[in-house]
Tab-separated table of C-alpha atoms in Angstrom:
chain	number	residue	atom	x	y	z
X	1	MET	CA	-2.910	0.278	-15.935
X	2	SER	CA	-6.495	1.371	-16.084
X	3	ASP	CA	-7.370	-1.296	-18.672
X	4	VAL	CA	-5.874	-4.104	-16.589
X	5	SER	CA	-8.063	-6.306	-14.405
X	6	VAL	CA	-7.169	-6.802	-10.764
X	7	SER	CA	-6.167	-10.422	-11.416
X	8	GLN	CA	-3.922	-9.297	-14.298
X	9	LEU	CA	-2.328	-6.681	-12.043
X	10	VAL	CA	-1.673	-9.308	-9.370
X	11	GLY	CA	-0.199	-11.602	-12.016
X	12	CYS	CA	2.199	-8.836	-13.066
X	13	LEU	CA	3.089	-8.062	-9.453
X	14	LYS	CA	3.794	-11.724	-8.689
X	15	GLY	CA	6.199	-11.981	-11.590
X	16	TRP	CA	9.755	-10.731	-11.393
X	17	THR	CA	9.626	-8.690	-14.595
X	18	LEU	CA	8.291	-5.387	-13.225
X	19	HIS	CA	10.673	-2.690	-12.060
X	20	ASN	CA	8.152	-1.637	-9.420
X	21	ARG	CA	6.412	-4.544	-7.674
X	22	THR	CA	3.923	-2.341	-5.840
X	23	GLY	CA	0.392	-1.805	-7.094
X	24	ILE	CA	-2.568	0.261	-5.988
X	25	LEU	CA	-6.130	-0.981	-5.918
X	26	LEU	CA	-8.796	1.704	-5.577
X	27	VAL	CA	-12.002	0.221	-4.193
X	28	SER	CA	-15.532	1.528	-3.861
X	29	PRO	CA	-16.952	2.104	-0.369
X	30	SER	CA	-18.871	-1.181	-0.582
X	31	TRP	CA	-15.540	-3.089	-0.583
X	32	LEU	CA	-13.914	-1.188	2.286
X	33	GLY	CA	-13.647	-3.521	5.263
X	34	ARG	CA	-13.768	-6.535	2.933
X	35	GLU	CA	-10.124	-6.444	1.881
X	36	ALA	CA	-9.393	-9.898	3.348
X	37	GLU	CA	-12.116	-11.276	1.068
X	38	ILE	CA	-10.475	-9.591	-1.924
X	39	ALA	CA	-7.113	-11.154	-1.008
X	40	THR	CA	-8.711	-14.591	-0.679
X	41	ARG	CA	-10.342	-14.253	-4.094
X	42	LEU	CA	-6.991	-13.251	-5.600
X	43	ALA	CA	-5.142	-16.089	-3.781
X	44	ILE	CA	-2.692	-13.691	-2.120
X	45	SER	CA	-1.847	-12.857	1.480
X	46	PHE	CA	-3.594	-10.160	3.475
X	47	GLU	CA	-2.289	-7.718	6.054
X	48	ASP	CA	-4.201	-4.979	7.831
X	49	GLU	CA	-1.737	-2.111	8.310
X	50	ARG	CA	-3.622	-0.856	11.354
X	51	GLU	CA	-3.395	-4.249	13.088
X	52	TRP	CA	0.249	-4.656	12.064
X	53	VAL	CA	1.110	-1.273	13.608
X	54	LEU	CA	-0.641	-2.163	16.857
X	55	ARG	CA	1.416	-5.372	17.091
X	56	GLN	CA	4.631	-3.346	16.662
X	57	LEU	CA	3.976	-0.821	19.431
X	58	ALA	CA	6.223	-0.960	22.456
X	59	PRO	CA	4.480	-1.302	25.834
X	60	GLY	CA	3.197	2.116	26.849
X	61	GLN	CA	3.880	3.699	23.449
X	62	GLN	CA	1.174	6.205	22.596
X	63	TYR	CA	2.360	7.961	19.450
X	64	LEU	CA	3.763	7.050	16.055
X	65	GLU	CA	6.222	8.992	13.972
X	66	GLN	CA	4.362	10.043	10.855
X	67	ASN	CA	6.288	11.027	7.765
X	68	TRP	CA	6.786	9.469	4.352
X	69	ASN	CA	10.173	7.973	5.181
X	70	TYR	CA	8.834	6.300	8.308
X	71	LEU	CA	5.848	4.891	6.415
X	72	ILE	CA	8.201	3.296	3.890
X	73	SER	CA	11.100	2.261	6.107
X	74	LYS	CA	9.139	0.977	9.080
X	75	HIS	CA	5.658	0.123	7.899
X	76	LEU	CA	5.919	-1.145	4.328
X	77	ASP	CA	9.397	-2.632	4.720
X	78	GLY	CA	8.296	-4.268	7.962
X	79	LEU	CA	5.280	-5.776	6.259
X	80	ALA	CA	7.246	-6.904	3.220
X	81	CYS	CA	10.158	-8.366	5.179
X	82	GLY	CA	8.123	-9.851	7.997
X	83	SER	CA	5.734	-11.902	5.915
X	84	ARG	CA	5.981	-14.878	3.645
X	85	PRO	CA	3.065	-14.099	1.402
X	86	ASP	CA	1.021	-16.558	-0.577
X	87	GLY	CA	1.970	-16.192	-4.202
X	88	ASN	CA	4.712	-13.643	-3.406
X	89	CYS	CA	2.110	-10.895	-2.976
X	90	THR	CA	0.431	-9.260	-0.003
X	91	LEU	CA	-2.669	-7.092	-0.146
X	92	VAL	CA	-2.311	-4.273	2.401
X	93	ALA	CA	-5.414	-2.573	3.807
X	94	ASN	CA	-5.753	0.621	5.844
X	95	MET	CA	-2.560	2.300	4.650
X	96	ASP	CA	-4.763	5.332	4.023
X	97	LEU	CA	-5.267	5.782	7.776
X	98	LEU	CA	-1.567	6.430	8.303
X	99	LEU	CA	-1.086	8.380	5.096
X	100	THR	CA	-3.931	10.738	6.046
X	101	SER	CA	-1.979	11.877	9.100
X	102	CYS	CA	0.969	13.000	6.956
X	103	GLY	CA	1.124	16.468	5.463
X	104	ALA	CA	0.697	17.063	1.729
X	105	ASP	CA	4.454	17.321	1.096
X	106	ASP	CA	5.111	14.026	2.881
X	107	ARG	CA	2.285	12.338	0.961
X	108	ASN	CA	3.755	13.549	-2.331
X	109	LEU	CA	7.204	12.264	-1.348
X	110	PHE	CA	5.665	8.947	-0.275
X	111	TRP	CA	3.955	8.444	-3.647
X	112	CYS	CA	6.994	9.512	-5.649
X	113	PHE	CA	9.352	7.207	-3.746
X	114	LEU	CA	6.877	4.332	-3.866
X	115	ARG	CA	6.442	4.713	-7.623
X	116	GLU	CA	10.039	5.406	-8.621
X	117	SER	CA	12.370	3.797	-6.095
X	118	TYR	CA	10.685	1.357	-3.729
X	119	ARG	CA	11.628	-2.304	-4.263
X	120	PRO	CA	9.984	-4.525	-1.637
X	121	SER	CA	11.072	-8.099	-0.959
X	122	TRP	CA	7.586	-9.263	-1.925
X	123	SER	CA	5.089	-7.592	-4.164
X	124	LEU	CA	2.511	-5.417	-2.441
X	125	LEU	CA	-0.987	-4.451	-3.505
X	126	LEU	CA	-2.075	-1.417	-1.488
X	127	VAL	CA	-5.814	-0.873	-1.149
X	128	PHE	CA	-7.167	2.662	-0.995
X	129	PRO	CA	-10.671	4.117	-1.126
X	130	LEU	CA	-11.725	5.043	-4.647
X	131	GLU	CA	-12.035	8.672	-3.587
X	132	THR	CA	-8.418	9.446	-2.723
X	133	ARG	CA	-8.301	13.091	-3.706
X	134	ARG	CA	-6.794	14.135	-0.388
X	135	LEU	CA	-4.293	11.279	-0.367
X	136	MET	CA	-3.226	11.322	-4.019
X	137	THR	CA	-3.296	14.143	-6.553
X	138	GLU	CA	-4.888	13.567	-9.953
X	139	GLY	CA	-1.436	13.900	-11.536
X	140	GLU	CA	-0.042	11.183	-9.283
X	141	ARG	CA	-3.032	8.963	-9.903
X	142	SER	CA	-2.488	9.230	-13.654
X	143	LEU	CA	1.173	8.204	-13.216
X	144	TRP	CA	0.027	5.023	-11.433
X	145	THR	CA	-2.454	4.158	-14.158
X	146	GLU	CA	-0.014	4.442	-17.060
X	147	PRO	CA	0.958	1.144	-18.681
């Protein structure tokens, strides 16, 4: 979807016609930390994955399980099921922080499952830094940009 504007992508995600209602927004460093502003401009909800995780920790818990299945089943599903997003879409920031802690095999499984099988309750727009070479292979990136 490289020729699609962000607002067009959000429009597609909000609709019920897509098989996969998860999108990826790659942002330049100047927009990192300003994800809530992006969500406001797009008239969608915003969730900071880092803050969401901190709210989920049990008292005294110091560590998180980090693998692709846990990121999907606990983090993304928790976000998607626990929110009632504006416009049926939530922009999710800081997912890269958790994905960075996973090994390469888990990251590849995460991307594959997210692209091919994941069906959230609400559409999700995941924000990642433009330079995601460590988090996403070029081959995977091209699969996400196909129409």
